[in-house]
XYZ file of C-alpha atoms in Angstrom:
677
model
C 229.255 102.255 208.206
C 230.268 99.893 210.926
C 229.514 96.213 210.668
C 228.436 96.959 214.521
C 224.692 99.038 212.707
C 223.197 97.100 210.955
C 219.693 95.853 211.749
C 219.326 91.744 211.416
C 217.428 90.849 208.881
C 217.333 86.817 209.572
C 213.974 86.109 211.502
C 214.515 84.728 215.339
C 212.806 81.231 214.824
C 216.284 81.133 211.878
C 219.007 82.757 214.332
C 218.068 80.421 217.426
C 217.934 77.388 214.876
C 221.101 78.441 212.944
C 219.587 77.633 209.666
C 219.680 80.587 206.496
C 216.496 82.185 206.771
C 214.894 83.804 202.697
C 214.410 87.641 205.129
C 211.466 87.626 204.261
C 208.832 88.253 207.776
C 207.620 85.095 207.157
C 210.030 83.682 205.600
C 209.991 80.796 203.578
C 210.759 78.674 206.596
C 208.271 79.794 208.708
C 205.989 78.797 206.336
C 206.944 76.058 205.662
C 206.373 75.307 209.528
C 203.061 76.714 208.923
C 204.458 79.341 212.209
C 203.964 82.805 209.440
C 202.505 84.066 211.977
C 205.108 84.501 215.438
C 207.951 84.947 212.889
C 209.817 88.547 212.786
C 212.685 90.444 213.414
C 215.313 90.548 216.388
C 216.228 93.576 216.185
C 219.942 92.834 218.877
C 220.559 96.732 217.843
C 217.644 97.069 219.667
C 217.102 99.925 216.470
C 213.811 101.412 216.933
C 213.037 101.242 213.260
C 213.099 97.184 213.424
C 209.563 95.797 213.461
C 207.224 93.721 215.702
C 207.829 90.353 215.846
C 205.077 89.393 214.327
C 203.622 90.617 210.680
C 201.031 88.933 209.417
C 200.779 91.428 206.436
C 202.769 92.706 203.306
C 202.030 96.476 204.017
C 203.777 96.008 207.811
C 206.725 94.508 205.816
C 206.615 97.939 203.401
C 206.156 99.793 205.414
C 209.156 98.359 207.847
C 211.881 97.916 204.694
C 210.967 101.760 203.686
C 211.930 102.826 207.142
C 214.992 100.719 207.174
C 215.875 102.997 202.917
C 215.635 106.147 205.403
C 217.607 105.134 207.932
C 220.195 103.804 205.311
C 220.398 106.903 202.838
C 220.402 108.684 206.846
C 223.968 106.369 207.362
C 224.623 107.342 203.930
C 224.676 111.531 204.021
C 226.603 110.750 207.089
C 229.594 109.090 205.600
C 229.186 111.250 202.533
C 227.474 114.209 202.432
C 227.734 114.269 198.145
C 225.683 112.265 197.943
C 222.272 113.116 199.308
C 220.448 114.521 196.136
C 221.272 111.243 194.113
C 220.384 108.453 197.298
C 217.234 110.677 197.499
C 216.322 109.580 194.507
C 217.163 106.737 194.259
C 215.239 105.426 197.388
C 212.741 108.327 197.189
C 211.182 107.801 194.216
C 207.492 109.040 195.165
C 208.416 111.410 196.496
C 210.827 113.535 193.590
C 212.115 117.271 193.608
C 210.758 119.789 190.990
C 212.299 118.524 188.372
C 211.749 115.368 188.342
C 208.396 115.535 188.519
C 208.014 117.503 185.174
C 210.425 114.748 183.676
C 207.321 112.742 184.693
C 205.013 114.314 183.499
C 206.991 114.131 180.268
C 206.842 110.961 179.993
C 203.033 110.631 181.449
C 202.504 112.827 178.770
C 203.800 110.987 175.761
C 202.900 107.998 176.375
C 198.856 109.715 177.493
C 199.612 110.354 173.508
C 200.593 107.515 172.040
C 196.727 106.388 171.512
C 194.474 108.562 173.765
C 191.055 108.595 172.073
C 190.212 104.810 172.987
C 191.563 105.629 176.457
C 188.518 108.065 176.721
C 186.761 106.422 174.808
C 187.381 102.910 177.386
C 186.204 105.373 180.508
C 183.064 105.768 179.719
C 183.001 101.730 179.823
C 184.677 101.880 183.344
C 187.497 100.329 182.281
C 191.098 100.859 181.953
C 194.484 101.511 180.125
C 196.331 105.087 181.340
C 198.208 103.180 184.785
C 198.611 106.935 185.561
C 194.747 107.251 186.073
C 194.728 103.789 189.010
C 195.029 105.322 191.930
C 192.106 108.688 191.737
C 188.425 106.067 190.318
C 187.477 102.824 190.721
C 186.859 100.336 188.620
C 183.114 99.151 189.077
C 180.921 101.109 190.979
C 180.178 100.269 193.979
C 177.093 99.778 196.106
C 174.420 102.074 196.498
C 173.349 101.251 199.470
C 172.194 104.383 202.366
C 173.463 104.722 205.795
C 171.942 103.548 208.166
C 169.788 100.181 206.517
C 171.640 96.761 207.346
C 170.604 94.894 204.235
C 172.059 91.170 206.166
C 171.183 87.881 204.529
C 170.088 90.394 201.177
C 173.593 91.225 200.824
C 175.050 87.433 200.502
C 174.419 86.349 197.045
C 176.079 83.467 197.849
C 173.597 81.812 199.652
C 170.651 79.422 197.273
C 168.054 81.055 199.250
C 168.616 84.811 198.535
C 169.323 83.507 194.765
C 166.090 81.820 195.478
C 164.633 85.739 196.233
C 165.833 87.747 192.996
C 163.818 85.569 190.921
C 160.168 87.055 190.548
C 157.168 85.457 189.270
C 157.096 82.441 187.092
C 154.336 84.964 184.124
C 157.200 87.692 184.299
C 159.984 85.589 183.706
C 158.581 84.077 180.875
C 158.387 87.511 179.728
C 161.232 88.457 180.398
C 162.355 85.151 178.163
C 160.134 86.413 175.163
C 160.957 89.509 174.780
C 164.670 88.790 174.778
C 164.285 85.670 172.124
C 162.645 88.560 169.944
C 164.316 91.755 170.767
C 167.422 90.406 171.919
C 168.766 87.469 171.051
C 169.805 88.516 167.071
C 171.879 90.450 168.799
C 174.346 88.390 170.099
C 172.671 84.797 169.679
C 174.668 82.415 172.209
C 171.962 80.320 173.479
C 169.219 78.473 171.043
C 165.789 79.464 172.121
C 164.184 76.491 171.427
C 166.516 73.580 173.710
C 166.899 77.033 176.636
C 162.795 77.452 176.843
C 162.155 73.390 176.630
C 164.787 73.826 179.868
C 163.386 77.371 181.447
C 159.584 74.816 180.928
C 162.209 71.457 182.763
C 162.998 73.846 185.510
C 158.900 75.131 186.679
C 156.997 72.273 185.562
C 160.113 69.303 187.525
C 161.907 71.559 189.906
C 158.529 73.890 190.984
C 161.013 76.845 189.592
C 163.744 76.129 192.811
C 167.420 76.864 192.209
C 168.015 75.389 195.402
C 166.727 71.941 193.539
C 169.950 69.929 193.395
C 169.160 68.789 190.228
C 169.179 72.014 188.485
C 171.954 73.335 187.324
C 173.446 76.359 188.298
C 175.335 77.306 185.197
C 171.824 76.929 183.467
C 170.205 79.124 186.505
C 173.224 81.894 185.001
C 172.267 81.699 181.969
C 168.696 81.986 182.986
C 169.774 85.322 185.044
C 171.895 87.291 182.378
C 169.353 86.522 179.826
C 166.405 88.281 182.908
C 169.430 91.176 183.125
C 169.425 92.301 179.570
C 166.413 91.901 179.213
C 165.261 93.867 182.471
C 168.761 96.569 182.032
C 167.735 96.829 177.302
C 163.626 96.744 177.908
C 161.942 100.440 177.071
C 160.661 101.995 180.029
C 157.742 101.805 179.067
C 157.782 97.598 178.762
C 159.409 97.649 181.907
C 156.425 99.070 183.211
C 154.348 96.753 181.940
C 156.098 94.071 182.796
C 155.576 94.795 187.391
C 159.052 97.424 187.380
C 158.743 100.272 188.325
C 162.333 102.641 188.129
C 163.313 101.240 191.667
C 162.989 98.396 191.106
C 164.773 97.565 187.359
C 167.705 99.550 188.740
C 168.025 97.582 192.427
C 167.813 94.389 189.875
C 169.165 94.087 186.708
C 172.509 94.848 189.193
C 171.281 91.890 191.544
C 170.895 90.463 188.672
C 174.191 90.863 187.159
C 175.796 89.774 190.015
C 174.159 86.738 189.972
C 175.231 85.346 187.561
C 178.446 85.757 188.758
C 177.386 84.088 191.727
C 176.027 81.282 190.218
C 178.872 80.378 188.340
C 181.496 80.351 191.138
C 178.999 77.791 193.273
C 178.639 75.661 190.063
C 182.892 75.426 189.757
C 182.514 76.536 186.099
C 186.483 76.384 185.709
C 186.904 73.016 186.850
C 183.781 71.196 186.081
C 183.450 72.638 182.083
C 179.673 73.430 179.847
C 178.726 75.969 177.219
C 176.760 77.194 180.379
C 178.355 79.611 181.442
C 180.148 80.672 177.934
C 175.958 81.052 177.198
C 175.531 82.844 180.054
C 178.558 84.823 180.058
C 178.630 86.002 176.386
C 174.408 87.177 176.157
C 175.410 89.144 179.583
C 178.083 91.804 177.499
C 174.381 93.224 176.663
C 173.920 94.314 179.710
C 177.148 94.594 182.044
C 178.441 97.346 180.131
C 175.026 99.803 181.064
C 175.742 98.319 184.730
C 178.668 99.351 184.750
C 180.661 95.968 185.881
C 182.979 96.029 182.187
C 186.163 95.512 183.409
C 183.814 92.351 185.165
C 182.681 91.011 182.332
C 186.093 91.288 180.239
C 187.685 88.955 182.629
C 184.537 86.345 182.414
C 185.053 86.952 178.721
C 188.599 85.708 178.925
C 187.928 82.691 180.947
C 184.870 81.933 178.786
C 187.305 81.677 175.505
C 189.939 78.731 177.428
C 186.523 76.843 178.582
C 185.458 77.309 174.529
C 188.546 75.582 173.721
C 188.913 72.950 176.060
C 185.210 71.878 175.301
C 186.459 71.582 171.169
C 184.732 74.661 170.495
C 187.010 76.436 168.222
C 187.121 73.584 166.789
C 183.265 72.731 165.363
C 183.892 72.845 161.226
C 181.565 72.465 159.255
C 181.425 68.629 157.898
C 181.678 67.340 161.656
C 179.808 64.244 162.956
C 177.094 65.048 166.068
C 174.038 66.277 167.047
C 172.943 69.011 164.745
C 171.684 71.464 167.182
C 174.492 70.228 169.944
C 177.399 71.383 166.652
C 175.297 74.510 166.697
C 175.084 75.873 169.156
C 179.086 75.083 170.371
C 179.306 77.572 166.635
C 176.748 80.634 167.945
C 178.530 80.510 170.961
C 181.533 80.814 169.355
C 181.233 82.793 166.503
C 179.603 85.338 169.700
C 182.878 85.106 171.815
C 185.600 85.552 168.867
C 183.160 89.237 167.754
C 183.858 90.191 171.418
C 187.390 89.358 171.897
C 188.641 90.802 168.306
C 186.325 94.153 168.587
C 188.101 94.555 172.078
C 191.774 94.681 170.269
C 191.697 98.233 169.520
C 191.217 98.974 173.167
C 193.675 95.821 174.572
C 196.511 95.865 171.850
C 196.247 92.122 171.871
C 193.311 89.141 170.647
C 192.778 85.114 172.638
C 191.554 84.553 169.397
C 194.055 84.020 166.451
C 191.660 83.637 163.276
C 195.093 80.941 162.801
C 193.882 78.268 164.719
C 189.670 78.003 164.337
C 188.548 75.835 162.412
C 184.403 76.061 163.619
C 182.494 77.346 160.728
C 180.420 79.749 161.277
C 176.270 79.390 162.730
C 173.853 78.625 159.259
C 171.404 81.192 158.102
C 168.778 79.190 159.017
C 165.834 79.263 161.817
C 165.432 77.909 164.716
C 162.840 75.471 164.152
C 164.084 73.213 161.509
C 168.027 74.313 161.018
C 167.677 74.802 157.423
C 170.711 77.142 155.697
C 168.511 79.634 153.219
C 169.455 82.466 151.527
C 172.144 84.863 153.209
C 168.916 87.912 152.581
C 166.520 86.197 154.062
C 166.858 87.771 158.115
C 167.295 84.249 160.351
C 168.029 84.571 164.048
C 171.735 84.401 163.141
C 172.312 86.642 160.270
C 173.831 90.182 162.184
C 176.183 87.773 163.969
C 177.098 86.516 160.757
C 178.294 89.245 159.314
C 179.271 90.415 162.529
C 182.492 88.727 162.251
C 183.357 88.775 159.142
C 184.360 92.746 159.751
C 185.558 91.361 163.573
C 187.834 88.999 161.266
C 189.563 92.388 159.539
C 190.750 94.475 163.847
C 193.228 91.496 164.701
C 193.884 90.878 160.976
C 195.074 95.168 160.843
C 197.118 94.592 164.996
C 199.369 92.169 162.721
C 199.966 94.330 160.258
C 200.481 97.224 162.634
C 202.916 95.359 164.241
C 204.505 94.427 161.532
C 205.669 97.452 159.655
C 208.710 99.094 160.379
C 207.568 102.865 159.112
C 204.972 105.181 159.228
C 204.324 104.351 155.991
C 203.922 100.921 156.151
C 201.578 100.837 158.787
C 199.259 103.532 157.293
C 198.829 101.589 154.008
C 197.541 98.325 156.445
C 195.188 101.290 157.199
C 194.095 102.362 154.452
C 193.966 98.565 153.103
C 191.457 97.206 155.178
C 189.297 100.029 154.932
C 189.153 99.359 151.511
C 188.407 95.849 152.839
C 185.698 96.650 155.851
C 184.130 99.252 153.980
C 183.400 97.604 150.715
C 182.040 94.510 153.639
C 179.339 97.761 154.793
C 178.552 99.137 151.282
C 178.501 96.732 148.941
C 178.382 92.785 150.975
C 175.532 93.587 153.178
C 172.606 91.123 153.132
C 169.431 92.601 151.704
C 167.810 92.740 154.659
C 170.500 95.259 156.420
C 170.315 97.853 153.593
C 167.949 100.850 153.031
C 165.139 98.478 150.786
C 161.475 98.746 152.139
C 160.757 96.499 155.276
C 158.872 93.248 154.868
C 156.496 92.280 156.799
C 157.137 89.603 156.985
C 161.142 89.719 158.471
C 161.009 89.810 162.297
C 160.796 92.940 164.065
C 164.642 93.857 165.343
C 165.251 94.380 161.276
C 164.827 97.820 161.491
C 167.330 97.715 164.565
C 169.397 95.568 163.675
C 170.169 98.469 160.211
C 170.763 100.693 162.698
C 172.972 98.088 165.000
C 175.755 97.485 161.894
C 175.297 101.264 160.943
C 177.313 102.874 163.951
C 179.436 99.898 164.562
C 180.118 99.514 160.878
C 181.283 104.017 161.251
C 182.864 103.286 165.012
C 184.864 99.727 163.541
C 186.201 102.563 160.480
C 187.708 105.215 163.173
C 188.908 102.557 165.378
C 190.871 101.474 161.628
C 192.219 104.794 161.971
C 192.516 105.699 165.099
C 196.309 105.523 165.782
C 196.572 108.495 163.031
C 193.789 110.752 164.509
C 195.550 113.614 165.928
C 197.796 113.469 163.742
C 194.815 113.297 160.674
C 194.047 117.416 162.219
C 197.553 118.680 162.174
C 198.996 116.629 159.016
C 197.411 117.693 155.769
C 199.246 113.996 154.760
C 196.403 112.329 156.451
C 193.114 114.298 154.839
C 191.314 111.290 153.997
C 192.276 110.398 157.782
C 190.375 113.477 158.749
C 188.022 112.994 156.829
C 186.585 109.163 157.052
C 186.596 109.386 160.557
C 185.183 112.857 160.639
C 182.216 110.928 158.839
C 181.945 107.673 160.151
C 181.702 110.062 163.391
C 178.297 112.306 162.501
C 176.387 109.076 160.894
C 177.315 107.430 164.194
C 175.330 110.237 165.724
C 173.018 111.003 162.997
C 172.211 106.845 163.979
C 171.965 108.222 167.226
C 169.809 110.493 167.141
C 166.593 107.536 165.098
C 167.427 105.542 168.138
C 165.429 108.108 170.411
C 162.728 107.865 168.413
C 161.775 104.738 167.747
C 161.187 101.929 171.136
C 163.263 99.599 170.372
C 166.094 98.064 173.524
C 169.097 100.108 174.445
C 171.944 98.252 173.659
C 175.719 99.098 175.060
C 175.890 100.078 172.043
C 174.243 103.322 170.877
C 176.032 104.828 173.945
C 179.196 104.239 173.952
C 179.272 104.826 170.043
C 177.706 108.266 170.205
C 180.413 109.170 173.253
C 183.064 108.533 170.492
C 181.809 110.538 167.447
C 182.002 113.408 169.400
C 184.817 113.001 171.057
C 186.353 112.873 167.730
C 184.497 115.610 165.962
C 185.376 117.736 169.398
C 188.530 116.870 168.786
C 188.532 118.563 164.716
C 187.538 122.101 167.001
C 190.645 121.261 168.406
C 192.403 121.360 165.775
C 189.899 124.785 164.336
C 190.163 128.514 164.498
C 187.131 129.108 166.809
C 185.380 131.274 163.818
C 185.305 128.055 161.038
C 181.595 126.799 160.547
C 182.842 122.877 161.513
C 183.058 124.865 164.993
C 179.651 125.428 165.371
C 178.653 121.873 163.748
C 180.720 119.385 165.958
C 179.952 121.571 169.076
C 176.422 121.240 168.046
C 176.453 117.225 167.382
C 178.426 116.668 170.567
C 175.439 118.720 172.753
C 173.037 116.724 170.814
C 174.288 113.219 172.287
C 174.910 115.224 175.988
C 171.476 115.955 176.009
C 170.298 112.547 175.432
C 172.073 111.358 177.015
C 171.245 112.960 180.306
C 167.852 111.405 179.966
C 169.690 107.837 180.536
C 170.001 107.821 184.540
C 170.629 104.288 184.491
C 173.180 104.081 182.556
C 176.633 103.762 183.247
C 178.387 104.668 180.089
C 175.471 107.804 180.058
C 177.155 109.220 183.178
C 180.044 108.358 182.902
C 179.515 110.292 178.967
C 178.423 113.295 180.025
C 181.439 114.119 182.188
C 184.245 113.298 180.197
C 181.126 115.342 177.003
C 180.808 118.441 178.967
C 184.524 118.986 180.301
C 185.572 118.796 176.238
C 182.954 120.625 175.207
C 183.020 123.131 177.979
C 187.417 123.538 176.843
C 185.603 124.379 172.763
C 183.251 127.034 174.277
C 184.255 130.711 171.359
C 185.611 132.357 173.744
C 188.251 129.957 175.702
C 189.406 128.382 172.615
C 189.579 132.314 171.260
C 192.536 133.364 174.567
C 193.886 129.858 173.191
C 194.323 130.817 169.862
C 194.950 134.758 171.144
C 198.405 133.939 171.572
C 201.909 134.110 168.956
C 204.941 133.195 168.757
C 207.168 135.734 166.449
C 207.018 134.219 163.331
C 202.990 134.093 163.327
C 203.189 130.353 165.024
C 200.067 129.950 167.226
C 201.886 130.087 170.806
C 199.897 127.488 172.719
C 198.071 124.560 171.451
C 195.576 122.303 173.038
C 196.873 119.707 175.084
C 194.935 115.999 175.143
C 197.043 114.311 177.295
C 196.947 117.470 179.715
C 192.993 116.722 179.629
C 193.044 113.341 180.275
C 195.082 112.987 183.729
C 193.478 116.173 184.870
C 190.462 114.702 184.546
C 191.289 111.857 186.227
C 192.551 113.926 188.843
C 189.326 116.315 189.034
C 186.225 113.407 189.500
C 188.485 111.262 191.851
C 187.890 115.133 194.020
C 185.176 116.624 192.776
C 186.936 119.798 192.073
C 187.094 121.736 188.452
C 188.365 121.056 185.533
C 191.903 123.021 185.023
C 194.217 121.963 181.644
C 197.107 122.614 181.800
C 199.148 124.472 178.604
C 201.938 123.224 176.547
C 203.726 125.631 174.427
C 203.589 124.402 170.854
C 202.992 125.488 167.529
C 199.484 123.443 166.061
C 199.353 123.723 162.443
C 196.172 123.663 160.872
C 194.947 121.151 158.375
C 194.436 122.760 155.013
C 192.075 120.400 154.243
C 189.223 120.424 155.902
C 186.591 117.914 156.495
C 183.053 118.218 154.116
C 180.133 119.756 155.265
C 178.094 115.893 156.559
C 173.970 116.149 154.666
C 171.432 114.382 157.001
C 169.810 113.365 154.329
C 172.692 110.745 152.711
C 171.434 107.116 153.037
C 175.040 106.241 152.891
C 176.154 103.711 155.885
C 178.916 105.950 156.576
C 178.780 108.593 155.279
C 179.137 110.603 152.135
C 183.013 110.195 152.254
C 183.173 107.439 152.455
C 183.522 106.601 148.421
C 186.416 109.108 148.157
C 189.743 107.411 146.565
C 192.948 107.205 148.285
C 195.064 110.373 148.512
C 199.149 109.931 147.747
C 200.993 110.909 151.138
C 203.989 111.652 152.194
C 204.268 110.412 156.037
C 206.338 111.394 159.338
C 208.434 110.650 161.647
C 205.286 108.149 163.469
C 202.071 107.987 163.301
C 201.272 108.248 166.973
C 198.387 109.993 168.881
C 196.650 110.182 171.716
C 192.935 109.235 170.425
C 192.829 105.997 172.509
C 193.101 108.406 176.347
C 189.913 110.860 175.545
C 187.916 107.115 174.586
C 189.587 105.551 177.960
C 188.135 108.736 179.781
C 184.260 107.847 178.742
C 184.739 105.102 179.280
C 185.696 105.028 183.170
C 183.823 105.421 186.444
C 184.994 107.597 188.545
C 185.226 107.292 192.052
C 182.621 109.964 193.175
C 180.166 109.539 189.956
């Protein structure tokens, strides 16, 4: 190709000035001169593929570059026809031929198989883990505004008058705040209620409940909206109606209030004007964020809250630090919740922000708010649940470090068994008395039964998370039979507790639905690795169907909506006739010719939900050995927190080359939001 056939890449302004150009549009010189709007390229040859003189977006620049690549490819083809295939592969990766497409799918399948189960669970939260799904699913639910309805200024929550309109009357605000104190604060412990009650009284008595008052701290208003959102989202329907909120208004206000949290924080410039109030608002918002479909937004703000808290020194509130007792104790409570949220997210993010090694803050004291005098751990206080949850959460970063430092599947599985035993000991032998099956004391708070269910569900879910990297291997390799038995028992415990919660009139916590979906996924994966006639197939399908039935009754929850779609898709693949058809084909040596392809399910579920198409599951022509050690039956009468089989000793085992599987992909799907939900 001759020099004269090349198109000019320097912009017109740099050409006139005879200065060196960065050959980008806009170029650095034009940006420096504040002339980026007029930066453009004049092709002296009059090339029709040249861009216009004014390019104001990266999209136009990218389009131009694609045209230039096509032109260069054609010129190369004219000079050397034998290189056309190679050139096409190099310059057009977005349009591969059939063979290259198969290669890409093979690579995707390997990546998806690595940790598929958490990916599926993650989808129910509206979070992203699998990059292949990014182009076909939306992250957060879009606003549902009826066509033709012009809401005008009401859509602009950045205006303080609009935020003022969102507040209910003072009586309803106090009712929602009191409900949060009595029924939800035990779950996260992110703020000190006596302090907040004083601030709330001042808000109405001194500032007449006016958000627009310049003396009102918008970061405190964010905390107020966070508390209100959690109460309205989690309270039973009967309670919400008693406050005066019908179903339609409840749905609208809960979402608007959550958005108001972020608006207030941003208007207060909370990343510059550091205040513990922003950390309290964000950690409290976790209670409602997942149910409302704002999991991705919440995860980003939690990360920011960690940095704000560290800047305030909250991570260094040791037991002997001087200062105001209430202030220090409030800081410890907030930091404890930030640690719990960060460490429990490790199975999904595979990293963590808070290093236990550099955290010197003491856990919050087990004390009542009216005196802050430490009491025995067996006495329930507003911090009891968070304190014990921290003991469980700290296992997760230690496990992550251990897995990363291990070089073989043998040593990785040793780490899994070690931390499995640690969590088992915590959950069964080191629980506070009120968290066990001891008879309820009439002096205990109303939330104690709910805390028992929550701890059983959370502990069981964390057992599955500890074993997640070996879960799919456990279905086909008897060496990991202990993982299979453990995860199945834990999953049945979660579903048993979830069924009990439905019959009670307590608040709805996001972990109830999310972890029930994860448990159902685990049971259905087990079904997919069994012969259709085995008794466990019917039992596990029944458990999952019961979860779907409950989830369908929670139309106000995004986790329930996504989880229902995913579980119904997997249930369809575990139907006896479908299973029999899959098992009907064998290789010449008698081994099954077709096995269920989890990574294909993940990929096709993403595509079908983005386009509302029927699910079509490709099948992988490979043998699928079944485990010789099926899990034992689960008995609902058993009262063990983690299930009957959690007291078994660890078996001896040989190890395969890897411990990878696709469990994470399934968990991811369960928590992801799709465009056409």
